[in-house]
XYZ file of C-alpha atoms in Angstrom:
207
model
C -11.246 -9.878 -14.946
C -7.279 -9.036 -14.457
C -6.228 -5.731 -13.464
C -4.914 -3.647 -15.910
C -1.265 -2.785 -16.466
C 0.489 -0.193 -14.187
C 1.265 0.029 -9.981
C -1.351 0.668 -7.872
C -1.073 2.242 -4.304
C -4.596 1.236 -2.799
C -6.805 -1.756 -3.855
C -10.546 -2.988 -3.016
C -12.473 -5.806 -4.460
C -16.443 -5.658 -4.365
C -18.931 -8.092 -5.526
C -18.418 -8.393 -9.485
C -16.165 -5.185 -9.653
C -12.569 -4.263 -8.332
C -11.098 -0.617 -8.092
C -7.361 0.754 -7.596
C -6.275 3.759 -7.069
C -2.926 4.606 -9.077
C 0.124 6.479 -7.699
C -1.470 9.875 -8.801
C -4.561 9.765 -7.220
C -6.557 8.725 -9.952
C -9.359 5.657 -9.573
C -9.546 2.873 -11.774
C -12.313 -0.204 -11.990
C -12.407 -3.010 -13.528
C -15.503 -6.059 -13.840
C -18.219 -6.503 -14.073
C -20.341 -3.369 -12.872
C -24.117 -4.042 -14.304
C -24.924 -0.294 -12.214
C -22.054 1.327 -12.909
C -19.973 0.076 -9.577
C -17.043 -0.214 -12.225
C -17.093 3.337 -13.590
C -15.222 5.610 -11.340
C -15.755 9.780 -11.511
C -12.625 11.811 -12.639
C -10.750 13.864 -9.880
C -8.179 11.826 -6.808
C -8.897 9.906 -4.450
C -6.826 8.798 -1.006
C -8.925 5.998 -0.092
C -11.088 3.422 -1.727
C -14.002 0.778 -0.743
C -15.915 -1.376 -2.678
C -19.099 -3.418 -1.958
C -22.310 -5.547 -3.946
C -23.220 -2.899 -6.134
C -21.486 0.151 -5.300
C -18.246 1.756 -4.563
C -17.448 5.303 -2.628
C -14.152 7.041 -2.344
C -12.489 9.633 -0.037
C -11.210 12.609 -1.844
C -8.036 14.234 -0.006
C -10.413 16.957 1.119
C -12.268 13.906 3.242
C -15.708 14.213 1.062
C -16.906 10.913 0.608
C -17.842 10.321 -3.382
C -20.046 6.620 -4.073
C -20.801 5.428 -7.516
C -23.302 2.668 -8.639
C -26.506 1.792 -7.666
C -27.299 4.369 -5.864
C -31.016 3.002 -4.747
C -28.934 1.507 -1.648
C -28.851 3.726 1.366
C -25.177 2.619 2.108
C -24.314 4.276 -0.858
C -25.853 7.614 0.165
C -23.177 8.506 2.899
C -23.927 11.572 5.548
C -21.876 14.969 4.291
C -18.901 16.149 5.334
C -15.224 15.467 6.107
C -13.702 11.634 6.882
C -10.457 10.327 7.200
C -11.197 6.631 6.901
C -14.727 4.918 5.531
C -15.959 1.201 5.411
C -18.566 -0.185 3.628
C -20.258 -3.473 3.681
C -23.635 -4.925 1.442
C -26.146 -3.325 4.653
C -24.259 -0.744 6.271
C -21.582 2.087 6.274
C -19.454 3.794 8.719
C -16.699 6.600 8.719
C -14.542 8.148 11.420
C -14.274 11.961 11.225
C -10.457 13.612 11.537
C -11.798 14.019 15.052
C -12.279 10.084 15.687
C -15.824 10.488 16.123
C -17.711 7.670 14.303
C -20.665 8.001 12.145
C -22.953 5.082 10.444
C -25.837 4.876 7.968
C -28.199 2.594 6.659
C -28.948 -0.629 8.245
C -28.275 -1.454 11.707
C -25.980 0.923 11.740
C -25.527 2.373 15.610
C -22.454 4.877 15.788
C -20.416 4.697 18.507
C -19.236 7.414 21.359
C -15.430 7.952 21.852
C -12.709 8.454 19.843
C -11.251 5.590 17.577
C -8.357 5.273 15.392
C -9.686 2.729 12.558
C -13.701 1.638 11.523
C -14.445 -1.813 10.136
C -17.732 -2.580 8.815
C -19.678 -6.085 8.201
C -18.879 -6.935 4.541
C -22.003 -9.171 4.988
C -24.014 -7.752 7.448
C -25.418 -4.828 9.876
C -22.299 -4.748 12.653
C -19.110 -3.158 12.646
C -16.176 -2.761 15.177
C -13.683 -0.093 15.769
C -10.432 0.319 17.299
C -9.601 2.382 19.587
C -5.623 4.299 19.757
C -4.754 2.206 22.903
C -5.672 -1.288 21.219
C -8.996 -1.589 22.735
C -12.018 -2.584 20.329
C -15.766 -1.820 20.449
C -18.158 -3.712 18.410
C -21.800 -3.218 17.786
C -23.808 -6.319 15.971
C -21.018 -8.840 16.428
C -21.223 -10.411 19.733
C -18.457 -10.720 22.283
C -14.968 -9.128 22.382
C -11.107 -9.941 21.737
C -9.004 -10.697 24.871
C -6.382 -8.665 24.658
C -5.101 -5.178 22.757
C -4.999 -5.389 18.985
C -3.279 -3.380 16.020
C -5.968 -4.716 13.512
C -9.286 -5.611 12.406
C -11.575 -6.750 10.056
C -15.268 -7.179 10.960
C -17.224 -10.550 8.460
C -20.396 -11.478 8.602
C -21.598 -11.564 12.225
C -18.064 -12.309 13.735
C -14.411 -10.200 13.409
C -11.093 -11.069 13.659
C -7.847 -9.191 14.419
C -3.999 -9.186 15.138
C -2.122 -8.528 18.147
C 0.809 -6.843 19.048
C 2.558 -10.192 19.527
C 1.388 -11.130 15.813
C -0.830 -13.592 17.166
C -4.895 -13.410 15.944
C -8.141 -13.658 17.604
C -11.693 -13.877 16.450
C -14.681 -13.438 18.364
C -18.526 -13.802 17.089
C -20.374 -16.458 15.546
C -18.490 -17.572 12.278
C -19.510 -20.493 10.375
C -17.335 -23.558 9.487
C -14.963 -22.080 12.203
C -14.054 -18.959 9.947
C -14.297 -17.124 13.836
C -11.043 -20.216 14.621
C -7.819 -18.827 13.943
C -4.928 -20.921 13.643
C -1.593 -20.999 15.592
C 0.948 -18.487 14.358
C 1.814 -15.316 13.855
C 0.211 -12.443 11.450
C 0.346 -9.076 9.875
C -3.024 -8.590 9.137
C -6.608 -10.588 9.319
C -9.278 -10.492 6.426
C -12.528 -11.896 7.586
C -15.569 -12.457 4.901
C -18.838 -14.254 5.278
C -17.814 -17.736 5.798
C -14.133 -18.215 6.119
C -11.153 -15.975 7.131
C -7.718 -15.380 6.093
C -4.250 -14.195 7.685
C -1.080 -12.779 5.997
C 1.599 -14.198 7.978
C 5.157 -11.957 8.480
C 7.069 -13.828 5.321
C 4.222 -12.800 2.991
C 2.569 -16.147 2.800
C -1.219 -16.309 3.298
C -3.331 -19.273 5.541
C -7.088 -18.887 5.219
C-alpha cells in the first residue's frame, strides 16, 4: 500500500509491511501486518528496521523496542543500549555505543573488535560489519571485498558494498549474478536475496 501523506526522515520496508519514522520521532506503518508488524508502539524512535513478520526500533536512549510476531527469536533482542541494529528473517545484530557487536538468534556469531556499521542477512544467518578504517568482517558470507569500503549491505549468502572511489564490489555466492556489479560509480549498494541494486551519484538507480 502507498505511504501516507507527510515527510519522513528514516524509512524500512519488511515483508508485507513498511514503517517511517516522521521528523518528530514518531513511527508510522503501513501494509499488510497479519501479527501486528504494521502497528508501531507510541513514544520516538531514531532508527528503524523491518523484517518477515516483525519490526524493532531504537529509542534515542539506545533500547531496542520489536513489534509483531514475537514467537521469532530475532525479534527478542538482548537488553541494553545500541546505536545501530539490523535485522534479517533468521538473525539480528546491534553494535553497542562502544562498537562492540552483539547477535541473536540463528547463526548468529558476534564479532570481536570495534566496528562502525552492522549489516545483517535479510535472507539468511550471516552478517558483515565495517570497521572505522574501511575494513569489513563477515561471518556466514564467504570471502571478502578487495579493497576499503564506506558501505554495505549483506543479502542472502553474499554482500555488496561501495568504495571510496564510488566504485562497488560484491563478494559471496549470489544467484543470477546478483554478487556481479556493474561498471560505474555508486553512493550506496542494496543487496536482497536474488538480485542487487546501486544508487548511482545523479540519483538514478541500476539493479
Amino acid at each position: 500500500s502507498a505511504p501516507p501523506a507527510g515527510t519522513f526522515t528514516a524509512v524500512a520496508a519488511g515483508q508485507s509491511q513498511s514503517c517511517g519514522i516522521q521528523p518528530g520521532g514518531s513511527a508510522v506503518c503501513w501494509g499488510s501486518g497479519q501479527y501486528g508488524e504494521a502497528t508501531p508502539p507510541g513514544g520516538t524512535f531514531q532508527q528503524i528496521v523491518a523484517a518477515p513478520y516483525f519490526t524493532c526500533g531504537v529509542r534515542p536512549g539506545g533500547d531496542i523496542v520489536c513489534w509483531g510476531d514475537k514467537m521469532l527469536k530475532q525479534a527478542l533482542p538482548p537488553p541494553g543500549s545500541f546505536s545501530q541494529i539490523s535485522i534479517g528473517d533468521m538473525n539480528g545484530c546491534g553494535l553497542r555505543a562502544d562498537g562492540r557487536v552483539v547477535c541473536w538468534s540463528l547463526g548468529a556469531t558476534p564479532l570481536y573488535g570495534a566496528v562502525s556499521f552492522i549489516s545483517a542477512s535479510n535472507y539468511g544467518t550471516g552478517a558483515c560489519a565495517l570497521a572505522g578504517d574501511g575494513s569489513v568482517q563477515c561471518w556466514g558470507v564467504s570471502g571478502a571485498p578487495t579493497s576499503k569500503l564506506v558501505q554495505i549491505d549483506t543479502g542472502e549468502d553474499y554482500a555488496c558494498g561501495v568504495a571510496a572511489d564510488g566504485t562497488a564490489q560484491c563478494w559471496g555466492v549470489g544467484m543470477f549474478g546478483a554478487s556481479t556489479p556493474p561498471a560505474g560509480t555508486f553512493v550506496q549498494m542494496s543487496a536482497a536475496d536474488q538480485h542487487s541494486c546501486g544508487l548511482h551519484p545523479d540519483g538514478s538507480v541500476t539493479c
